[in-house]
CSV table of C-alpha atoms and ligand atoms in Angstrom, one decimal:
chain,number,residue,atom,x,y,z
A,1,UNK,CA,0.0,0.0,0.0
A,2,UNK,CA,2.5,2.8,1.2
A,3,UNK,CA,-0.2,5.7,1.4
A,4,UNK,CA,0.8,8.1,4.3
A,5,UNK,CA,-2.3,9.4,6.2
A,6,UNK,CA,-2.7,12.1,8.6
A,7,UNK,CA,-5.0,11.9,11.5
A,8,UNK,CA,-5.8,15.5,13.6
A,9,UNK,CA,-6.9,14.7,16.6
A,10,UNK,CA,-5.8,11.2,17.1
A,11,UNK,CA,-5.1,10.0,20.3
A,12,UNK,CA,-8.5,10.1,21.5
A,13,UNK,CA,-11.9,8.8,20.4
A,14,UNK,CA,-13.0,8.5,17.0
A,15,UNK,CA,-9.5,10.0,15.9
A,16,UNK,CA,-7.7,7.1,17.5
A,17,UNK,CA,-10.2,4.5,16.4
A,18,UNK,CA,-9.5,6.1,12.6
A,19,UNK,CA,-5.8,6.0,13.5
A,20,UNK,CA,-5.4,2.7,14.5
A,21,UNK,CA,-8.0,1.7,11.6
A,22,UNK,CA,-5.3,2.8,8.9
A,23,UNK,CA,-2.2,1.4,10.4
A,24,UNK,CA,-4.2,-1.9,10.3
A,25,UNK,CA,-4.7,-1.4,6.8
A,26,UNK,CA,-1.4,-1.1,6.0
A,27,UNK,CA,-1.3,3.2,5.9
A,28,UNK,CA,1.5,4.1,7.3
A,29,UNK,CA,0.3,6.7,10.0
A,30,UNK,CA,0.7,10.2,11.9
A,31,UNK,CA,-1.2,11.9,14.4
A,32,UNK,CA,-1.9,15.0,15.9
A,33,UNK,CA,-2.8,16.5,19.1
A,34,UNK,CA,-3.7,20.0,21.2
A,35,UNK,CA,-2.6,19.3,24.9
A,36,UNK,CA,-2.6,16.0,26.7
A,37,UNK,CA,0.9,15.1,26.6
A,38,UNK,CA,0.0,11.4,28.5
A,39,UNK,CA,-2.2,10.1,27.0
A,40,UNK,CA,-0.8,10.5,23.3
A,41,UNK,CA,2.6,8.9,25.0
A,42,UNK,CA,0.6,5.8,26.3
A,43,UNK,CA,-1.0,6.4,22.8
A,44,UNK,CA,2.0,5.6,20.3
A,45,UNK,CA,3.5,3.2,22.9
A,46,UNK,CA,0.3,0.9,22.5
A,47,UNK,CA,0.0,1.3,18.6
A,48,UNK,CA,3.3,2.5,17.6
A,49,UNK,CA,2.0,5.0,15.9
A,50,UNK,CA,3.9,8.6,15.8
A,51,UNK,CA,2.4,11.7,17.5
A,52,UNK,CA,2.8,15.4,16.8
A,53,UNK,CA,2.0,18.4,19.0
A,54,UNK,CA,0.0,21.4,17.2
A,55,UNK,CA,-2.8,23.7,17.6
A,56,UNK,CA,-5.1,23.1,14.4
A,57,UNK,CA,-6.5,26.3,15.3
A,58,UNK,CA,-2.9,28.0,14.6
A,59,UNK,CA,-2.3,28.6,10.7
A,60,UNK,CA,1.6,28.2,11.2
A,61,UNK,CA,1.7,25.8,13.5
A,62,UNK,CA,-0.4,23.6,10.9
A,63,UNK,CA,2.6,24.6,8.0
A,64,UNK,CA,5.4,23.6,10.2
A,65,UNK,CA,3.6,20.2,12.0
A,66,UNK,CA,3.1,19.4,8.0
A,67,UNK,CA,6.2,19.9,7.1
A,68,UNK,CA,8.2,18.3,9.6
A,69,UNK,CA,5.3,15.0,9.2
A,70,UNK,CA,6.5,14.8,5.2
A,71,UNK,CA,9.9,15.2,6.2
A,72,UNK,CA,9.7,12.5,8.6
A,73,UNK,CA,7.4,9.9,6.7
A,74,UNK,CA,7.4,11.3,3.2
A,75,UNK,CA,4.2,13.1,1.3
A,76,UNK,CA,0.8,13.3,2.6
A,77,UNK,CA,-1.9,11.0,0.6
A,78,UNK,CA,-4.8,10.8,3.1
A,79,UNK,CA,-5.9,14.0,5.7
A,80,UNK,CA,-8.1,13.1,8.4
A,81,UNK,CA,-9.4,16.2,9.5
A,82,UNK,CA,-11.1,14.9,13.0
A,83,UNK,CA,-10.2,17.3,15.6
A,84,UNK,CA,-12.7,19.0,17.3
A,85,UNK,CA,-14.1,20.6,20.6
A,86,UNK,CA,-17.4,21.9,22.4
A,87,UNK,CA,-17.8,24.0,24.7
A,88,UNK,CA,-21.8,23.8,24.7
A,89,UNK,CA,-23.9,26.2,26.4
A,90,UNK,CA,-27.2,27.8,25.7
A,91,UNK,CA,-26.8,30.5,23.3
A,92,UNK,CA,-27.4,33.6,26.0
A,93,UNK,CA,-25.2,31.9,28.0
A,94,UNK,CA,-22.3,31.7,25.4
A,95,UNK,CA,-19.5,33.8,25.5
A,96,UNK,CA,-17.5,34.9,22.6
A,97,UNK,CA,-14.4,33.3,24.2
A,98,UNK,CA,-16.4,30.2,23.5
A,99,UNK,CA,-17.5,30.7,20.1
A,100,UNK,CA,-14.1,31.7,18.7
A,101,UNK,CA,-12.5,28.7,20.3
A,102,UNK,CA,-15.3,26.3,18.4
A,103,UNK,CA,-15.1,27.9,15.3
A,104,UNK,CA,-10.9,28.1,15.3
A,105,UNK,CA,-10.7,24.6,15.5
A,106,UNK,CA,-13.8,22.7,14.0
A,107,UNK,CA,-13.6,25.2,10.8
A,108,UNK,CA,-10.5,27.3,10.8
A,109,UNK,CA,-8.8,24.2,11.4
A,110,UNK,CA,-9.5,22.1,8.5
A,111,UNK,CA,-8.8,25.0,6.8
A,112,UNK,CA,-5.4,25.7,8.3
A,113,UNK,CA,-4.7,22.0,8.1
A,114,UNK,CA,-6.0,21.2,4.4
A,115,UNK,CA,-3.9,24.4,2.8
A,116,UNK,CA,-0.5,23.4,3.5
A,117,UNK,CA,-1.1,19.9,2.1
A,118,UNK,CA,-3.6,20.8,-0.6
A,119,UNK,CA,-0.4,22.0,-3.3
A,120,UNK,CA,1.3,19.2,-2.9
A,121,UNK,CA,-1.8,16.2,-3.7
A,122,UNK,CA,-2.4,18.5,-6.9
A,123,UNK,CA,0.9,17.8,-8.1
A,124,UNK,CA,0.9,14.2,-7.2
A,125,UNK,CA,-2.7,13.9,-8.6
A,126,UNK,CA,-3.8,11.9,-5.9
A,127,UNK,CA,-5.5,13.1,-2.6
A,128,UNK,CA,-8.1,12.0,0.2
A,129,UNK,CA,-9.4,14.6,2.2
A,130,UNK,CA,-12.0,13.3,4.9
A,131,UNK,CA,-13.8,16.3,6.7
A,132,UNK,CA,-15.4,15.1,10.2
A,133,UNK,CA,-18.6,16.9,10.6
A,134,UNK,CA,-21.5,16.0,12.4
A,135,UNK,CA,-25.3,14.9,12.5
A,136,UNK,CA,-25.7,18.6,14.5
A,137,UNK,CA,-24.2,20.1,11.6
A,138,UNK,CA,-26.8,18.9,9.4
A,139,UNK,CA,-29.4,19.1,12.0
A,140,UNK,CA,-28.3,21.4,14.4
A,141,UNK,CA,-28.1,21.0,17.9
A,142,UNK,CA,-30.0,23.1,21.0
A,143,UNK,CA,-26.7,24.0,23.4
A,144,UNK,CA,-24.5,23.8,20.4
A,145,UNK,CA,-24.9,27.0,17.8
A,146,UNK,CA,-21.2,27.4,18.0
A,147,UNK,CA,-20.4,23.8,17.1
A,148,UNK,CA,-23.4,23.3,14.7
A,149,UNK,CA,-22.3,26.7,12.8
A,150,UNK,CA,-18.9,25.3,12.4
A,151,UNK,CA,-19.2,21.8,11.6
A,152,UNK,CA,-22.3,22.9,9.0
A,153,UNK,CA,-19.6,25.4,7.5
A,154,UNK,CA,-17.4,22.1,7.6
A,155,UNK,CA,-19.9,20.7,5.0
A,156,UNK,CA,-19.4,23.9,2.6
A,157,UNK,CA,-15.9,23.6,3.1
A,158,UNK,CA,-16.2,20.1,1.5
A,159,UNK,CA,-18.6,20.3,-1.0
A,160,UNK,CA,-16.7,23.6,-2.9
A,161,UNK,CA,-12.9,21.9,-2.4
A,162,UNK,CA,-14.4,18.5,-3.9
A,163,UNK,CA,-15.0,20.9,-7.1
A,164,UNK,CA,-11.7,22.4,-7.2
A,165,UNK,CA,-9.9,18.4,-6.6
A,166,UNK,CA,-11.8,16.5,-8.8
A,167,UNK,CA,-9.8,16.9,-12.1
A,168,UNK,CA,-6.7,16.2,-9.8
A,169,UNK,CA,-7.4,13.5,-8.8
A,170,UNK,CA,-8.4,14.3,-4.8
A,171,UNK,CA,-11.6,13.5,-3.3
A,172,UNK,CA,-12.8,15.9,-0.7
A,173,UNK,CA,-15.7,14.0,1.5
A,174,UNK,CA,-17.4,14.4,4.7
A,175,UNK,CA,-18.5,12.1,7.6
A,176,UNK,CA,-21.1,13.2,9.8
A,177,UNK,CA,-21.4,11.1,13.0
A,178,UNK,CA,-24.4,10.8,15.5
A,179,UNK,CA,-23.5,10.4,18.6
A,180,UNK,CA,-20.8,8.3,19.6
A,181,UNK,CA,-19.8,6.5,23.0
A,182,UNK,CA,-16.5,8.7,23.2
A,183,UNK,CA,-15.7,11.0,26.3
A,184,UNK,CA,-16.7,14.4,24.4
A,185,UNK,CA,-20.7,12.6,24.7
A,186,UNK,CA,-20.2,10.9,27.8
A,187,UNK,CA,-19.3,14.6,29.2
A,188,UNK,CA,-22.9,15.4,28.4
A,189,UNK,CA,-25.0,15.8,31.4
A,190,UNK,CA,-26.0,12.1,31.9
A,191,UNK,CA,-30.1,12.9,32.3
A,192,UNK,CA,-29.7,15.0,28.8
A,193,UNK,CA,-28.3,12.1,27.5
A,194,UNK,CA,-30.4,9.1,28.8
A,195,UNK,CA,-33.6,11.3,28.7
A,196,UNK,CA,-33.3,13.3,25.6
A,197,UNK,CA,-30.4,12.1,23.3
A,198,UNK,CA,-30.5,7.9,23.4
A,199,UNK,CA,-34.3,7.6,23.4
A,200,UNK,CA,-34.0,9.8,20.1
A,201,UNK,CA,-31.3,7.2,18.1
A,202,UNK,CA,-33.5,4.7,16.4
A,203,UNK,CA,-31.2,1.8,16.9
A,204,UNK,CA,-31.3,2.4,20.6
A,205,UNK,CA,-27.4,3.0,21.2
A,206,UNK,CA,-24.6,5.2,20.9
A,207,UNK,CA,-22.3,4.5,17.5
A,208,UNK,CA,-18.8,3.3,18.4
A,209,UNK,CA,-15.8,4.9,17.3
A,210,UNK,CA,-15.3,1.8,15.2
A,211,UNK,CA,-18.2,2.2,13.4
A,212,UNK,CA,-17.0,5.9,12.0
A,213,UNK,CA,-13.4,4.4,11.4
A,214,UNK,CA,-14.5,2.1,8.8
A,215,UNK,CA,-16.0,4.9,6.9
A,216,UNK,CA,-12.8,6.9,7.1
A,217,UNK,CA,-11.1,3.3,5.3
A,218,UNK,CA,-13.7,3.2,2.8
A,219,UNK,CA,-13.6,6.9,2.0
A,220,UNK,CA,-9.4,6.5,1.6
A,221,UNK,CA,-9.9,3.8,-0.2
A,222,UNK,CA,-9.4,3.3,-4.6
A,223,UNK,CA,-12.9,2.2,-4.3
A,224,UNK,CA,-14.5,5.5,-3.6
A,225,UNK,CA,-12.6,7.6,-6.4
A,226,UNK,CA,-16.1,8.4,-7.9
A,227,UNK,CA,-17.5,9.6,-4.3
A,228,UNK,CA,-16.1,13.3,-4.0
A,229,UNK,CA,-18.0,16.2,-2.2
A,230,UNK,CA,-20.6,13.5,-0.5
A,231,UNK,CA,-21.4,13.3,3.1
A,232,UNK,CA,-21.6,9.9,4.5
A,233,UNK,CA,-24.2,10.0,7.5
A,234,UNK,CA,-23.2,7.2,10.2
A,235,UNK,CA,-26.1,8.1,12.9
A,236,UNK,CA,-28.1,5.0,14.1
A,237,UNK,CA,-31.0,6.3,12.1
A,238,UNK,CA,-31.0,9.5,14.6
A,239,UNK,CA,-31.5,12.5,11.5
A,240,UNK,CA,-32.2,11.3,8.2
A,241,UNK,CA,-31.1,13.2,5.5
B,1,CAA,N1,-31.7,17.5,23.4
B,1,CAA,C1,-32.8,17.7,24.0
B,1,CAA,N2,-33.0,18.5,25.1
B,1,CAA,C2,-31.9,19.0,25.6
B,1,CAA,C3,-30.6,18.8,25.1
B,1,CAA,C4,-30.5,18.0,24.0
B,1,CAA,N3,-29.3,17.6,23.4
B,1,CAA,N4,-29.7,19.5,25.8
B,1,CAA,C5,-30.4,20.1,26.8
B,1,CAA,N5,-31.7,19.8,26.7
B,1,CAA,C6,-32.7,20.3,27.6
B,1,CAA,C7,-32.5,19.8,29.0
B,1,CAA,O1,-33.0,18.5,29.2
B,1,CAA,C8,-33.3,20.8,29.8
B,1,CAA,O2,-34.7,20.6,29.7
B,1,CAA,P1,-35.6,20.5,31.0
B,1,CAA,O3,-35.5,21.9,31.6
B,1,CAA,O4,-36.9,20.2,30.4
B,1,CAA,O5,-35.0,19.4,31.8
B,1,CAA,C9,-33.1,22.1,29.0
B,1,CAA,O6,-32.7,21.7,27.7
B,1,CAA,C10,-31.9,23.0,29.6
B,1,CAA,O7,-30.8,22.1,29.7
B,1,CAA,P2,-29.9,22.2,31.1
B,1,CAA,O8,-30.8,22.1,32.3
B,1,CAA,O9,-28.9,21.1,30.9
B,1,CAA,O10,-29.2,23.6,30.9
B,1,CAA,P3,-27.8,24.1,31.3
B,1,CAA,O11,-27.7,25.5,31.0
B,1,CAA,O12,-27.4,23.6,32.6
B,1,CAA,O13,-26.9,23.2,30.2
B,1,CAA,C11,-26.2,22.5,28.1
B,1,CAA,C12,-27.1,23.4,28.9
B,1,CAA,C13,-24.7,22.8,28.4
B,1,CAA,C14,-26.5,22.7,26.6
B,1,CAA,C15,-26.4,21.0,28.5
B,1,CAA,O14,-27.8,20.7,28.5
B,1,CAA,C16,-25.8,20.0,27.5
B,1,CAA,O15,-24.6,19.8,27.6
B,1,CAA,N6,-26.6,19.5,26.6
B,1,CAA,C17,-26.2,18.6,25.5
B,1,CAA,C18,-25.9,19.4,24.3
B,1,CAA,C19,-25.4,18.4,23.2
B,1,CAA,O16,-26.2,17.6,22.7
B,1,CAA,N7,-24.1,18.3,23.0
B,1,CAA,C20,-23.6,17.3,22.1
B,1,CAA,C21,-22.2,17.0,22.6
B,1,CAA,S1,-21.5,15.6,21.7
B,1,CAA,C22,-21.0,16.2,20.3
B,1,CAA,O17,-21.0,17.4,20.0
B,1,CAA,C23,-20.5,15.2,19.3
B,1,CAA,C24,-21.3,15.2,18.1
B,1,CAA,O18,-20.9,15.6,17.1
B,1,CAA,C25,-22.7,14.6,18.2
């Protein structure tokens, strides 16, 4: 295989499930993450699989990280652009402190992150960019405006780049999870979720990070060169689109 993919956000929940998901393919793989140092040590000791500090909120941080990744492993052929935060709160509760955090990362980041690699997979002609949204991007989520804004401007993002790729050779898709057993939705206040989030998920459970990972492989894949600009629901039948 030999296809280098870049996971933001990777140590942790769906990012780490996509992580380790490639490497088990036969990708060879890098990851990012924001802050806890810990957990992406115990990450790459488990897997093996090499970790990089950055901020994908930080335009330059995003160059250098990509630059030092294709110096270390060679050209980028897959982008995983997974990372994400909340910081939910009613909107007159929000501050602006908390919308420009949400918005820096979940949009300006695949931003930041996709330019400094985009020049380079239109030379190779060959590219996979996979965009994690979210079913409260499509839907939109009470508590969330801040993360529903960004993650439905993720979808834009996606659908206009998948233009501008698709005589090079680069697909640009999204993925838009429902709600997924990782520790940003176990956060959620556990009545909210028992009372009003679960009993609302047709299949009567919370998707595993699994479940979104295999997406991600199928995405990367040479089978879904025709698939560019799509977004692939994976939501237990939660928003139907
Ligand atoms: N769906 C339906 N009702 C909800 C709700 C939701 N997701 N979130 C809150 N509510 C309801 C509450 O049950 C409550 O109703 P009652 O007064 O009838 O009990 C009312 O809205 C106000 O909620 P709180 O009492 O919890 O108000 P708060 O100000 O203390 O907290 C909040 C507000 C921070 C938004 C909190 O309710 C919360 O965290 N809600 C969950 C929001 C959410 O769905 N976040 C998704 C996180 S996971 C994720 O983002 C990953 C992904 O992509 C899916």
């Amino acid at each position: 295989m030999g296809r280098i993919a870049l996971v933001t956000g990777g140590t942790r929940g769906i990012g780490a499930a996509i992580s380790i998901a490639l490497n088990e393919a036969g990708y060879t793989v890098a990851t990012t993450y924001a802050r806890n140092d810990e957990v992406a040590t115990k990450f790459t000791a488990k897997t093996g699989i090499p970790t990089y500090k950055w901020s994908v909120a930080d335009y330059e941080e995003c160059a250098e990280g990509v630059a030092k990744v294709e110096a270390d492993l060679g050209p980028i052929d897959v982008l995983v652009n997974n990372a994400g935060i909340t910081r939910d709160g009613m909107f007159h509760k929000v501050t602006p402190q908390q919308w420009k955090e949400v918005i820096d990362t979940n949009l300006n980041g695949i931003f930041n992150m996709t330019h400094p690699i985009w020049s380079g997979m239109r030379d190779r002609r060959f590219g996979r960019i996979i965009n994690i949204s979210s079913i409260n991007g499509q839907k939109g989520q009470m508590g969330q405006v801040n993360y529903s804004a960004a993650k439905a401007g993720d979808l834009g993002f996606t659908k206009a780049l998948a233009q501008e790729g698709a005589l090079k050779g680069i697909t640009v898709n999204a993925i838009c999870p429902g709600y997924i057993g990782t520790e940003m939705v176990l956060a959620i206040p556990e009545k909210v979720l028992n009372e009003k989030i679960i009993p609302q998920i047709p299949v009567g459970r919370l998707g595993k990070p699994e479940e979104i990972a295999r997406c991600v492989l199928f995405l990367a894949s040479d089978d879904a060169e025709f698939i560019t600009g799509s977004t692939l629901t994976a939501n237990g039948g939660q928003f139907v689109v």
